[in-house]
Coordinates of C-alpha atoms (C1' of nucleotides) in Angstrom, one line a residue:
Chain Z
X11 CA 4.9 76.5 -41.5
X12 CA 3.2 74.0 -39.8
X13 CA 3.3 70.4 -40.8
X14 CA 0.0 68.8 -40.6
X15 CA 0.6 65.0 -41.8
X16 CA -2.6 64.1 -39.7
X17 CA -4.5 65.6 -42.8
X18 CA -3.6 62.4 -44.4
X19 CA -6.2 60.1 -43.5
X20 CA -5.0 57.6 -40.7
X21 CA -6.6 54.4 -39.8
X22 CA -7.1 52.7 -36.2
X23 CA -6.6 49.1 -36.3
X24 CA -8.6 47.6 -33.3
X25 CA -9.0 44.1 -34.4
X26 CA -7.3 41.2 -36.0
X27 CA -9.4 41.1 -39.3
X28 CA -8.1 44.9 -40.1
X29 CA -4.2 43.4 -40.4
X30 CA -5.1 42.0 -43.6
X31 CA -6.0 45.1 -45.6
X32 CA -2.9 46.9 -43.8
X33 CA -0.5 44.0 -45.1
X34 CA -2.2 44.1 -48.4
X35 CA -1.4 47.9 -48.8
X36 CA 2.0 47.4 -47.5
X37 CA 2.9 44.7 -50.2
X38 CA 5.6 45.8 -52.8
X39 CA 6.5 49.2 -51.0
X40 CA 9.8 50.1 -50.7
X41 CA 10.0 52.3 -47.9
X42 CA 7.5 52.6 -44.8
X43 CA 7.8 54.6 -41.8
X44 CA 7.7 53.0 -38.3
X45 CA 7.0 54.6 -35.1
X46 CA 5.7 53.4 -31.5
X47 CA 4.0 54.7 -28.5
X48 CA 4.8 53.2 -25.5
X49 CA 3.7 53.9 -21.6
X50 CA 7.3 54.3 -20.6
X51 CA 11.1 53.9 -21.5
X52 CA 11.9 50.4 -20.1
X53 CA 10.8 47.6 -22.5
X54 CA 10.8 45.3 -19.3
X55 CA 8.4 47.5 -17.6
X56 CA 6.4 49.6 -19.6
X57 CA 3.9 48.3 -22.4
X58 CA 3.6 48.9 -26.2
X59 CA 0.6 50.8 -26.9
X60 CA 0.9 52.0 -30.6
X61 CA 2.7 50.7 -33.6
X62 CA 2.5 53.3 -36.4
X63 CA 3.0 52.4 -39.9
X64 CA 3.2 55.2 -42.2
X65 CA 2.6 54.9 -46.4
X66 CA 2.8 58.0 -48.4
X67 CA -1.2 57.7 -48.6
X68 CA -2.0 56.8 -44.9
X69 CA -1.1 56.3 -41.4
X70 CA -2.0 52.8 -39.8
X71 CA -2.2 53.1 -36.0
X72 CA -1.9 49.8 -34.3
X73 CA -3.7 49.4 -31.0
X74 CA -1.3 46.8 -29.5
X75 CA -3.6 46.7 -26.2
X76 CA -6.6 45.1 -28.4
X77 CA -4.7 42.9 -30.6
X78 CA -2.9 39.7 -29.4
X79 CA 0.9 39.0 -30.7
X80 CA -0.7 36.5 -33.1
X81 CA -2.8 38.8 -34.5
X82 CA 0.3 40.6 -35.8
X83 CA 1.7 37.7 -37.4
X84 CA 1.1 38.5 -40.7
X85 CA 3.5 41.5 -40.3
X86 CA 6.3 39.5 -39.2
X87 CA 8.3 39.1 -42.3
X88 CA 7.4 42.7 -43.6
X89 CA 9.2 43.9 -40.3
X90 CA 12.0 41.3 -39.8
X91 CA 12.7 41.1 -43.2
X92 CA 15.1 43.8 -45.4
X93 CA 12.1 45.1 -47.3
X94 CA 10.3 47.2 -46.9
X95 CA 12.8 49.4 -45.4
X96 CA 11.4 50.6 -42.2
X97 CA 12.2 54.2 -41.2
X98 CA 12.4 55.4 -37.8
X99 CA 13.9 58.0 -35.7
X100 CA 16.3 56.3 -33.0
X101 CA 14.6 52.9 -34.1
X102 CA 16.6 50.8 -31.8
X103 CA 14.1 52.1 -29.0
X104 CA 11.2 50.9 -31.2
X105 CA 13.1 47.6 -31.7
X106 CA 13.6 46.8 -28.4
X107 CA 9.5 47.2 -27.8
X108 CA 9.0 45.2 -30.7
X109 CA 11.5 42.6 -30.0
X110 CA 10.3 42.1 -26.3
X111 CA 6.7 42.3 -26.7
X112 CA 5.8 41.0 -30.2
X113 CA 9.0 38.8 -30.2
X114 CA 10.4 40.3 -33.8
X115 CA 13.4 41.1 -34.3
X116 CA 12.9 44.2 -36.6
X117 CA 15.6 44.6 -39.2
X118 CA 15.9 46.3 -42.8
X119 CA 15.6 50.0 -41.2
X120 CA 17.3 53.1 -41.8
X121 CA 17.0 55.7 -38.8
X122 CA 16.8 59.5 -39.3
X123 CA 18.6 59.9 -35.9
X124 CA 21.7 58.3 -36.9
X125 CA 21.4 59.7 -40.4
X126 CA 21.3 63.0 -38.8
X127 CA 24.5 62.4 -36.4
X128 CA 26.2 61.4 -39.6
X129 CA 25.2 64.5 -41.8
X130 CA 26.4 66.5 -38.4
X131 CA 29.9 65.2 -38.8
X132 CA 31.0 65.3 -35.2
X133 CA 29.2 68.7 -34.4
X134 CA 28.8 68.7 -30.5
X135 CA 26.2 71.9 -30.9
X136 CA 23.6 69.9 -33.3
X137 CA 20.4 68.5 -31.7
X138 CA 18.8 65.5 -33.0
X139 CA 15.8 65.2 -31.4
X140 CA 13.0 64.3 -34.2
X141 CA 11.5 67.9 -34.2
X142 CA 14.9 69.4 -34.5
X143 CA 15.9 67.4 -37.7
X144 CA 12.3 68.0 -39.0
X145 CA 13.3 71.5 -38.7
X146 CA 16.3 71.5 -39.9
X147 CA 15.6 69.4 -43.0
X148 CA 12.4 69.8 -44.1
X149 CA 11.9 73.3 -42.5
X150 CA 8.9 72.2 -40.8
X151 CA 7.5 72.8 -37.2
X152 CA 6.8 69.5 -35.3
X153 CA 4.7 69.4 -32.1
X154 CA 6.3 67.0 -29.8
X155 CA 3.7 67.8 -26.7
X156 CA 1.9 64.6 -27.0
X157 CA 5.3 62.4 -26.6
X158 CA 5.0 62.5 -22.9
X159 CA 1.2 62.0 -22.5
X160 CA -0.4 58.9 -20.7
X161 CA -0.6 56.2 -23.5
X162 CA -2.2 53.7 -21.1
X163 CA -5.7 54.8 -21.2
X164 CA -8.6 55.9 -23.5
X165 CA -6.7 57.8 -26.2
X166 CA -8.1 61.1 -27.5
X167 CA -7.9 62.8 -30.9
X168 CA -4.8 64.9 -30.1
X169 CA -3.0 61.7 -29.1
X170 CA -3.9 60.1 -32.4
X171 CA -3.1 62.9 -34.2
X172 CA 0.5 62.9 -33.0
X173 CA 0.8 59.5 -33.3
X174 CA -0.2 59.7 -37.1
X175 CA 2.2 62.8 -37.5
X176 CA 5.2 61.7 -35.9
X177 CA 5.1 58.4 -38.3
X178 CA 3.7 60.3 -41.4
X179 CA 6.7 62.9 -41.2
X180 CA 9.1 60.2 -41.6
X181 CA 8.9 59.2 -45.2
X182 CA 9.4 63.0 -46.5
X183 CA 12.1 63.4 -43.9
X184 CA 14.1 60.2 -45.2
X185 CA 13.6 61.4 -49.0
X186 CA 15.3 64.6 -47.8
X187 CA 18.0 62.9 -45.7
X188 CA 18.6 60.0 -48.1
X189 CA 19.4 62.6 -50.9
X190 CA 21.7 64.8 -48.3
X191 CA 23.5 61.6 -47.4
X192 CA 24.0 60.8 -50.9
X193 CA 25.5 64.1 -52.0
X194 CA 28.0 63.8 -48.7
X195 CA 29.0 60.5 -50.0
X196 CA 27.8 58.8 -46.7
X197 CA 25.4 56.4 -47.9
X198 CA 27.9 53.4 -47.2
X199 CA 28.6 54.5 -43.6
X200 CA 24.7 55.1 -43.3
X201 CA 23.9 51.4 -44.2
X202 CA 26.8 50.2 -41.9
X203 CA 25.2 52.1 -39.2
X204 CA 21.5 50.7 -40.0
X205 CA 22.5 47.5 -39.9
X206 CA 23.9 47.7 -36.5
X207 CA 20.6 48.5 -34.8
X208 CA 19.5 45.0 -34.5
X209 CA 22.3 43.7 -33.0
X210 CA 22.4 46.8 -30.5
X211 CA 18.7 46.4 -29.6
X212 CA 19.4 42.6 -29.0
X213 CA 22.5 43.4 -26.8
X214 CA 20.6 46.0 -24.5
X215 CA 17.9 43.8 -24.0
X216 CA 20.0 40.9 -23.2
X217 CA 22.2 42.8 -20.7
X218 CA 25.1 41.1 -18.6
X219 CA 25.1 38.9 -15.4
X220 CA 26.8 40.3 -12.5
X221 CA 27.8 38.1 -9.4
X222 CA 26.1 40.4 -6.8
X223 CA 28.0 38.5 -3.7
X224 CA 31.3 38.9 -5.3
X225 CA 30.9 42.3 -6.0
X226 CA 29.8 43.0 -2.5
X227 CA 32.7 41.0 -0.8
X228 CA 35.2 42.9 -3.5
X229 CA 33.6 46.4 -2.0
X230 CA 33.9 45.2 1.5
X231 CA 37.6 44.6 1.3
X232 CA 38.0 48.0 -0.6
X233 CA 36.2 49.6 2.2
X234 CA 38.1 48.1 4.9
X235 CA 41.4 49.0 3.1
X236 CA 40.1 52.6 2.4
X237 CA 39.3 52.9 6.2
X238 CA 42.8 52.1 7.3
X239 CA 44.3 54.3 4.6
X240 CA 42.1 56.9 5.4
X241 CA 43.0 56.7 9.4
X242 CA 46.8 56.9 8.3
X243 CA 46.4 59.9 6.2
X244 CA 44.4 62.1 8.6
X245 CA 47.0 61.0 11.2
X246 CA 50.0 62.1 8.9
X247 CA 48.4 65.2 7.5
X248 CA 46.7 66.5 10.5
X249 CA 50.3 66.7 12.1
X250 CA 50.4 70.6 11.2
X251 CA 46.7 71.6 11.7
X252 CA 46.1 73.3 14.6
X253 CA 44.4 71.5 17.6
X254 CA 40.7 72.2 17.5
X255 CA 37.7 71.3 19.8
X256 CA 37.5 70.5 23.3
X257 CA 39.7 67.4 23.5
X258 CA 42.2 68.6 21.1
X259 CA 41.0 66.3 18.3
X260 CA 42.6 67.8 14.9
X261 CA 39.6 68.6 12.4
X262 CA 39.8 65.8 9.6
X263 CA 40.5 66.9 6.2
X264 CA 38.3 66.1 3.6
X265 CA 40.2 63.7 1.1
X266 CA 38.3 64.0 -1.8
X267 CA 38.7 67.7 -2.0
X268 CA 42.0 68.4 -4.1
X269 CA 42.2 71.7 -2.2
X270 CA 42.0 70.7 1.1
X271 CA 44.6 67.7 0.2
X272 CA 47.1 70.4 -1.2
X273 CA 46.8 72.7 1.6
X274 CA 47.5 69.7 3.8
X275 CA 50.4 68.7 2.1
X276 CA 51.9 72.2 2.1
X277 CA 51.8 72.1 5.8
X278 CA 53.9 69.4 5.9
X279 CA 56.2 70.7 3.7
X280 CA 55.1 69.2 0.4
X281 CA 54.4 72.1 -2.0
X282 CA 52.7 70.9 -5.5
X283 CA 50.9 72.8 -7.8
X284 CA 47.7 70.3 -8.0
X285 CA 47.6 66.8 -6.9
X286 CA 46.9 64.4 -9.7
X287 CA 48.1 61.4 -10.1
X288 CA 51.3 61.9 -12.4
X289 CA 52.2 64.9 -10.3
X290 CA 51.9 62.6 -7.0
X291 CA 54.0 59.8 -9.1
X292 CA 56.5 62.2 -9.8
X293 CA 57.0 63.8 -6.5
X294 CA 57.4 60.2 -5.4
X295 CA 60.4 60.1 -7.4
X296 CA 61.7 63.2 -5.8
X297 CA 61.0 62.5 -1.9
X298 CA 59.3 59.0 -1.2
X299 CA 57.4 60.4 1.8
X300 CA 55.0 57.9 2.6
X301 CA 51.9 60.0 2.5
X302 CA 52.5 60.3 -1.1
X303 CA 51.9 56.5 -1.6
X304 CA 49.0 56.7 1.2
X305 CA 47.4 59.3 -1.0
X306 CA 47.8 57.2 -4.3
X307 CA 46.2 54.3 -2.8
X308 CA 43.2 56.2 -1.2
X309 CA 42.7 57.9 -4.6
X310 CA 42.2 54.3 -6.0
X311 CA 40.2 53.2 -3.2
X312 CA 37.8 55.9 -3.4
X313 CA 37.5 56.2 -7.1
X314 CA 36.7 52.4 -6.8
X315 CA 34.3 53.0 -4.3
X316 CA 32.3 55.7 -5.8
X317 CA 32.4 54.9 -9.4
X318 CA 32.3 51.3 -9.5
X319 CA 30.5 50.4 -6.0
X320 CA 27.1 50.0 -4.8
X321 CA 25.8 52.3 -7.6
X322 CA 26.1 49.7 -10.0
X323 CA 24.4 47.1 -8.2
X324 CA 21.6 49.8 -7.8
X325 CA 21.4 49.5 -11.8
X326 CA 20.5 45.7 -11.8
X327 CA 17.3 45.3 -13.5
X328 CA 14.7 44.3 -10.9
X329 CA 12.9 42.1 -13.7
X330 CA 15.8 40.4 -15.5
X331 CA 18.6 40.6 -12.6
X332 CA 21.0 42.0 -15.1
X333 CA 22.6 45.2 -16.1
X334 CA 20.9 46.9 -19.0
X335 CA 23.3 49.7 -20.2
X336 CA 22.3 52.4 -22.9
X337 CA 24.7 52.3 -25.6
X338 CA 25.0 55.7 -28.1
X339 CA 25.6 53.9 -31.1
X340 CA 27.3 56.9 -32.9
X341 CA 28.7 58.4 -29.3
X342 CA 31.9 60.1 -30.7
X343 CA 32.8 62.0 -34.1
X344 CA 35.1 59.0 -34.8
X345 CA 31.7 56.5 -35.0
X346 CA 32.8 54.9 -31.4
X347 CA 29.9 53.7 -29.5
X348 CA 29.7 55.1 -25.7
X349 CA 28.2 53.6 -23.0
X350 CA 26.1 54.5 -19.9
X351 CA 24.1 53.8 -16.9
X352 CA 26.6 51.9 -16.1
X353 CA 29.4 52.4 -18.7
X354 CA 30.5 48.8 -19.3
X355 CA 33.5 50.0 -21.1
X356 CA 35.3 51.6 -18.0
X357 CA 35.2 48.8 -15.4
X358 CA 38.7 48.7 -14.5
X359 CA 40.8 45.9 -16.3
X360 CA 41.6 44.1 -12.8
X361 CA 40.9 40.5 -12.5
X362 CA 39.3 41.4 -9.3
X363 CA 36.3 43.4 -11.2
X364 CA 36.2 41.5 -14.1
X365 CA 35.5 38.3 -12.4
X366 CA 32.4 39.5 -11.2
X367 CA 31.3 39.8 -14.6
X368 CA 29.9 36.0 -15.1
X369 CA 28.2 33.8 -17.2
X370 CA 25.0 32.5 -15.2
X371 CA 25.0 28.7 -14.6
X372 CA 25.4 26.3 -17.9
X373 CA 26.6 29.2 -19.8
X374 CA 29.8 30.7 -20.6
X375 CA 31.3 34.0 -22.1
X376 CA 33.2 34.3 -25.1
X377 CA 35.4 37.1 -24.9
X378 CA 37.3 38.3 -28.3
X379 CA 39.2 41.6 -29.1
X380 CA 41.4 42.4 -32.1
X381 CA 45.0 42.6 -31.8
X382 CA 46.5 46.0 -32.3
X383 CA 43.8 47.0 -35.1
X384 CA 44.9 50.5 -34.9
X385 CA 48.5 49.8 -35.8
X386 CA 47.2 47.3 -38.5
X387 CA 45.0 50.2 -40.1
X388 CA 47.9 52.6 -40.0
X389 CA 49.9 49.9 -42.0
X390 CA 47.2 49.7 -44.2
X391 CA 46.7 53.3 -45.0
X392 CA 50.3 54.2 -45.2
X393 CA 51.2 51.0 -47.3
X394 CA 54.2 51.0 -45.1
X395 CA 56.5 48.0 -46.1
X396 CA 58.2 47.5 -43.1
X397 CA 55.2 47.9 -40.9
X398 CA 53.0 45.4 -43.0
X399 CA 55.9 42.9 -42.9
X400 CA 56.1 43.6 -39.2
X401 CA 52.6 42.2 -39.1
X402 CA 53.1 39.7 -41.8
X403 CA 56.1 38.0 -39.6
X404 CA 53.2 37.9 -36.7
X405 CA 54.8 37.8 -33.5
X406 CA 55.5 40.5 -31.3
X407 CA 55.3 44.0 -32.9
X408 CA 56.7 45.9 -30.5
X409 CA 60.1 43.7 -30.8
X410 CA 59.7 43.9 -34.5
X411 CA 59.8 47.7 -34.4
X412 CA 62.5 48.2 -32.0
X413 CA 64.5 45.6 -34.5
X414 CA 63.7 48.0 -37.6
X415 CA 64.5 51.1 -35.3
X416 CA 68.0 49.9 -33.9
X417 CA 68.9 47.7 -37.1
X418 CA 69.1 44.7 -35.0
X419 CA 68.2 41.0 -35.2
X420 CA 64.9 40.3 -33.2
X421 CA 66.7 38.3 -30.5
X422 CA 68.9 41.2 -29.8
X423 CA 66.3 43.6 -28.9
X424 CA 66.9 44.6 -25.2
X425 CA 63.4 45.4 -23.0
X426 CA 64.3 48.8 -23.1
X427 CA 64.6 49.0 -26.9
X428 CA 61.4 47.1 -26.7
X429 CA 59.7 49.3 -24.5
X430 CA 60.8 52.6 -26.3
X431 CA 59.6 51.0 -29.5
X432 CA 56.1 50.4 -27.5
X433 CA 55.8 53.5 -26.5
X434 CA 56.2 55.0 -30.1
X435 CA 53.8 52.5 -31.5
X436 CA 51.0 53.6 -29.1
X437 CA 51.7 57.2 -28.9
X438 CA 52.2 57.8 -32.6
X439 CA 48.7 57.4 -33.7
X440 CA 47.5 59.7 -31.1
X441 CA 49.8 62.4 -32.8
X442 CA 52.1 62.5 -29.9
X443 CA 55.2 64.8 -29.9
X444 CA 58.9 64.4 -28.3
X445 CA 57.9 65.9 -25.1
X446 CA 55.2 63.2 -24.2
X447 CA 57.3 60.7 -25.4
X448 CA 59.9 62.1 -23.3
X449 CA 58.1 62.1 -20.1
X450 CA 56.4 58.6 -21.2
X451 CA 59.6 56.7 -21.3
X452 CA 61.2 58.7 -18.5
X453 CA 64.1 59.9 -21.0
X454 CA 65.2 63.4 -22.2
X455 CA 64.0 65.3 -24.8
X456 CA 67.2 65.1 -27.1
X457 CA 66.8 61.2 -26.9
X458 CA 62.8 61.2 -27.3
X459 CA 63.6 63.3 -30.7
X460 CA 66.5 60.6 -31.8
X461 CA 64.1 57.8 -30.8
X462 CA 61.1 59.6 -33.0
X463 CA 63.6 60.1 -35.7
X464 CA 64.7 56.3 -35.9
X465 CA 61.0 55.3 -35.8
X466 CA 60.1 57.2 -38.5
X467 CA 63.4 56.0 -40.6
X468 CA 62.3 52.8 -40.0
X469 CA 58.9 53.4 -40.8
X470 CA 59.1 56.1 -43.7
X471 CA 55.6 55.2 -45.2
X472 CA 54.0 55.9 -41.7
X473 CA 56.0 59.4 -41.3
X474 CA 54.6 60.2 -44.6
X475 CA 51.2 59.2 -44.2
X476 CA 51.0 61.1 -41.0
X477 CA 52.4 63.9 -42.1
X478 CA 49.8 64.3 -44.8
X479 CA 47.1 63.5 -42.8
X480 CA 47.9 66.2 -40.6
X481 CA 48.5 68.5 -43.3
X482 CA 45.1 67.8 -44.7
X483 CA 43.2 68.5 -41.5
X484 CA 44.6 71.8 -41.5
X485 CA 44.0 72.6 -45.0
X486 CA 41.0 71.0 -45.5
X487 CA 39.3 70.8 -42.3
X488 CA 37.7 67.4 -42.4
X489 CA 38.5 63.7 -42.7
X490 CA 37.1 60.5 -43.7
X491 CA 37.4 56.9 -42.5
X492 CA 37.7 53.8 -44.6
X493 CA 33.7 53.5 -44.5
X494 CA 33.7 57.2 -45.6
X495 CA 32.3 58.3 -42.3
X496 CA 33.2 62.3 -42.4
X497 CA 34.5 64.2 -39.3
X498 CA 34.3 68.2 -39.9
X499 CA 36.9 69.7 -37.5
X500 CA 35.5 72.9 -35.8
X501 CA 38.8 74.2 -35.1
X502 CA 40.8 77.2 -36.1
X503 CA 43.7 76.5 -38.3
X504 CA 45.0 79.6 -37.9
X505 CA 45.5 79.7 -33.9
X506 CA 48.8 77.7 -33.1
X507 CA 47.1 75.9 -30.4
X508 CA 44.2 74.6 -32.4
X509 CA 46.3 73.9 -35.4
X510 CA 48.2 71.7 -33.5
X511 CA 45.2 69.7 -32.3
X512 CA 44.0 69.8 -35.5
X513 CA 46.8 67.8 -36.8
X514 CA 46.5 65.2 -33.9
X515 CA 42.9 64.6 -34.8
X516 CA 44.1 64.4 -38.4
X517 CA 45.8 61.9 -37.6
X518 CA 44.1 59.7 -35.1
X519 CA 40.4 60.6 -36.4
X520 CA 40.7 58.3 -39.5
X521 CA 42.3 55.5 -37.7
X522 CA 40.3 55.4 -34.5
X523 CA 37.3 56.0 -36.9
X524 CA 38.0 53.0 -39.3
X525 CA 38.5 50.7 -36.2
X526 CA 34.8 51.5 -35.3
X527 CA 33.9 50.8 -38.9
X528 CA 35.3 47.6 -38.6
X529 CA 33.8 46.7 -35.3
X530 CA 30.3 47.7 -36.1
X531 CA 30.6 45.7 -39.5
X532 CA 32.0 42.8 -37.3
X533 CA 28.9 43.2 -34.8
X534 CA 26.5 43.0 -37.8
X535 CA 28.0 40.0 -39.0
X536 CA 28.3 38.3 -36.0
X537 CA 24.7 39.0 -35.1
X538 CA 23.6 37.3 -38.5
X539 CA 25.9 34.2 -37.9
X540 CA 24.5 33.7 -34.1
X541 CA 20.8 33.7 -35.2
X542 CA 19.3 30.8 -34.0
X543 CA 21.8 29.7 -32.0
X544 CA 21.6 30.3 -27.9
X545 CA 24.2 32.9 -28.1
X546 CA 23.9 36.7 -27.8
X547 CA 26.4 39.7 -27.8
X548 CA 26.3 41.4 -24.4
X549 CA 29.0 43.8 -24.2
X550 CA 31.1 45.8 -26.7
X551 CA 34.1 47.7 -25.9
X552 CA 35.5 49.5 -29.0
X553 CA 37.5 46.5 -30.0
X554 CA 36.2 43.7 -27.9
X555 CA 33.3 41.9 -28.1
X556 CA 31.6 39.6 -25.3
X557 CA 29.2 36.9 -26.2
X558 CA 27.2 35.0 -23.6
X559 CA 26.1 31.5 -25.1
X560 CA 25.0 28.1 -23.7
X561 CA 27.7 25.8 -22.4
X562 CA 27.9 23.3 -25.0
X563 CA 27.9 25.3 -28.2
X564 CA 30.8 27.3 -26.8
X565 CA 33.7 26.2 -28.8
X566 CA 31.3 26.7 -32.4
X567 CA 30.5 30.0 -30.9
X568 CA 34.3 30.6 -30.7
X569 CA 35.0 29.9 -34.1
X570 CA 31.7 32.1 -35.4
X571 CA 33.0 35.0 -33.1
X572 CA 37.0 35.0 -34.5
X573 CA 35.5 34.3 -38.4
X574 CA 33.3 37.3 -38.4
X575 CA 35.4 39.4 -36.7
X576 CA 38.3 38.8 -39.0
X577 CA 35.6 39.2 -41.8
X578 CA 34.3 42.6 -40.7
X579 CA 38.0 43.7 -40.5
X580 CA 38.7 42.2 -44.0
X581 CA 36.0 44.3 -45.8
X582 CA 38.2 47.4 -44.9
X583 CA 41.8 46.3 -44.7
X584 CA 43.4 44.5 -47.5
X585 CA 47.1 44.6 -47.1
X586 CA 47.4 43.8 -43.5
X587 CA 46.8 40.5 -41.6
X588 CA 44.3 40.8 -38.9
X589 CA 44.7 38.9 -35.7
X590 CA 41.5 38.1 -33.0
X591 CA 42.3 36.7 -29.7
X592 CA 39.2 34.8 -28.4
X593 CA 38.8 33.2 -24.9
X594 CA 36.2 31.0 -23.4
X595 CA 35.6 31.5 -20.0
X596 CA 32.9 31.4 -17.1
X597 CA 33.8 35.3 -16.5
X598 CA 35.2 38.3 -18.3
X599 CA 38.7 37.4 -18.0
X600 CA 41.2 37.0 -21.1
X601 CA 43.4 34.3 -21.7
X602 CA 43.2 30.6 -20.4
Chain T
dT27 C1' 20.5 76.4 -4.5
dA28 C1' 20.5 74.1 -9.1
dG29 C1' 23.2 73.5 -12.7
dA30 C1' 27.8 74.5 -14.7
dA31 C1' 32.7 74.2 -14.2
dT32 C1' 36.8 71.7 -12.5
dC33 C1' 39.5 68.3 -10.9
dG34 C1' 40.3 63.6 -11.1
dC35 C1' 40.3 58.8 -12.9
dC36 C1' 38.6 54.6 -15.1
dA37 C1' 38.3 52.4 -20.3
dC38 C1' 40.1 51.6 -25.3
Chain F
dA19 C1' 47.7 73.1 -21.5
dA20 C1' 50.8 66.8 -19.2
dA21 C1' 53.1 64.6 -22.9
dC22 C1' 48.7 61.8 -26.5
dG23 C1' 43.1 60.6 -29.3
dT24 C1' 37.7 59.6 -28.2
dG25 C1' 34.4 59.2 -24.3
dG26 C1' 31.6 58.5 -18.8
dC27 C1' 31.3 59.7 -14.2
dG28 C1' 31.9 61.3 -9.3
dA29 C1' 32.9 64.8 -5.8
dT30 C1' 33.7 69.4 -5.4
dT31 C1' 33.6 74.0 -5.9
dC32 C1' 31.7 78.0 -8.5
dT33 C1' 28.3 80.8 -10.5
dA34 C1' 24.2 83.0 -11.9

DNA sequence: TAGAATCGCCAC
DNA sequence: AAACGTGGCGATTCTA
């Protein structure tokens, strides 16, 4: 069946006088559909052409080329306020154009794209474009062909029909999806997500500032060192190669090719299964051949130059002079966000790189992260008295853990015992086994098993919770976070390998997912608290927020960030104290 | 020859 | 199948 909502009357608004009747028609409504058509994808370089507003009776199409910003003022409270609820599909996109071109921070939204992601509960195969979602939930066929048409000129009938249809379908779609969310107990999570659209749109629009000169200088030193190391390696690895060419110069090997590197190593008597870092590290312990060290250094340098090099500078926006990454709000089944173009979530955590991300003149960065949030979630979930008490004592979790494990007073814990405890604290939330722990701590498998046993004796509640979570993943095939976010595991519980994986994600999923619930709640609370201040979230990395602010209010912003992040966590964690570490600085560096 | 698959490594 | 979860991304190599 073909959906023909353009049979609904649509009204083209081309003058300020027509805004009044529109506002009148929207008065008292609970939900409206919102869509925009733009001349491109970049809010800074493309224009907002149409703003469509759908009610059950009609679609209003505002031609933004014919109206001024001021003409739209009567719509401001409707778009920026909590009601009516604005339904959109990937409405962050529209929100960015509305913010930049109309100066209105769209809020009070519900998003059928995010809703679709939540209902799919981690499916990697489901697609979430409006046409696919309409097909899935309304069994209707929606024509998206006009989407990429030229929206900058005189509009034809088919374009207006398309614009109207896209907006009109949102109301019946939301009506259906809302029911599904309710049935699946996902309404709380959905609201949590919808509340994050405003902070995310603002964050992407703001972008981050990079010190280009500093970045280039860093790359130059890397390049120089890279060339030195490259020459050393060619000399060392070329030794066994048959001399080629007229002057007997050896053919250089491509050091970026794992195959060629492995063959070259073999020629000088080093046989390896592959050339991954961990294997090279292992080989280094057996035979500290200088080639291995060179190779390890070369890897880091060439990776840095390729992944965090000139390519990142090319992404600096010509209009703003800043980096504007794309965040996918629900990027993983656990609810974590992902980030690309560039991914600001994987900039190396070294001073040289991070110091290139600086606040502009007269401004400061406030950098805040949760301290061991996943361990705290585990403590709260498991209600383990010893782990909760470890957090209640404050201080050093790993030392506390070691003291519990080895039944020692805190001041008698050795460095090695602390390392063991740390390995366990980090590893067990991922469902690590004895083998993994053994190689991580460079001990034997028997010792590792003993350590795990001691750990679970000290934290018996944790052991029970993890066991039950793994068991439930196998038996039920799904898990939920504190907000109710659902992850349906698509793994076969019969297959031993997949069952082991199932147990691991069953343990880790709810913990990682609750951390993202908390983080998103904090983003929303912070966004609200910063309203009216010259301060803006500019980066978000799983448990860390970076806020750029005017220098003179940095201390105030620091307090606000700390307070709201703790408040976000408080909504989901009751028994465990939450700690947030905050720094004010000129660059993206932690600690004062 | 373009796109998929693989290797390898960065983040939390 | 590297041990241990979630991703992005670049270079090489494979394949339809």
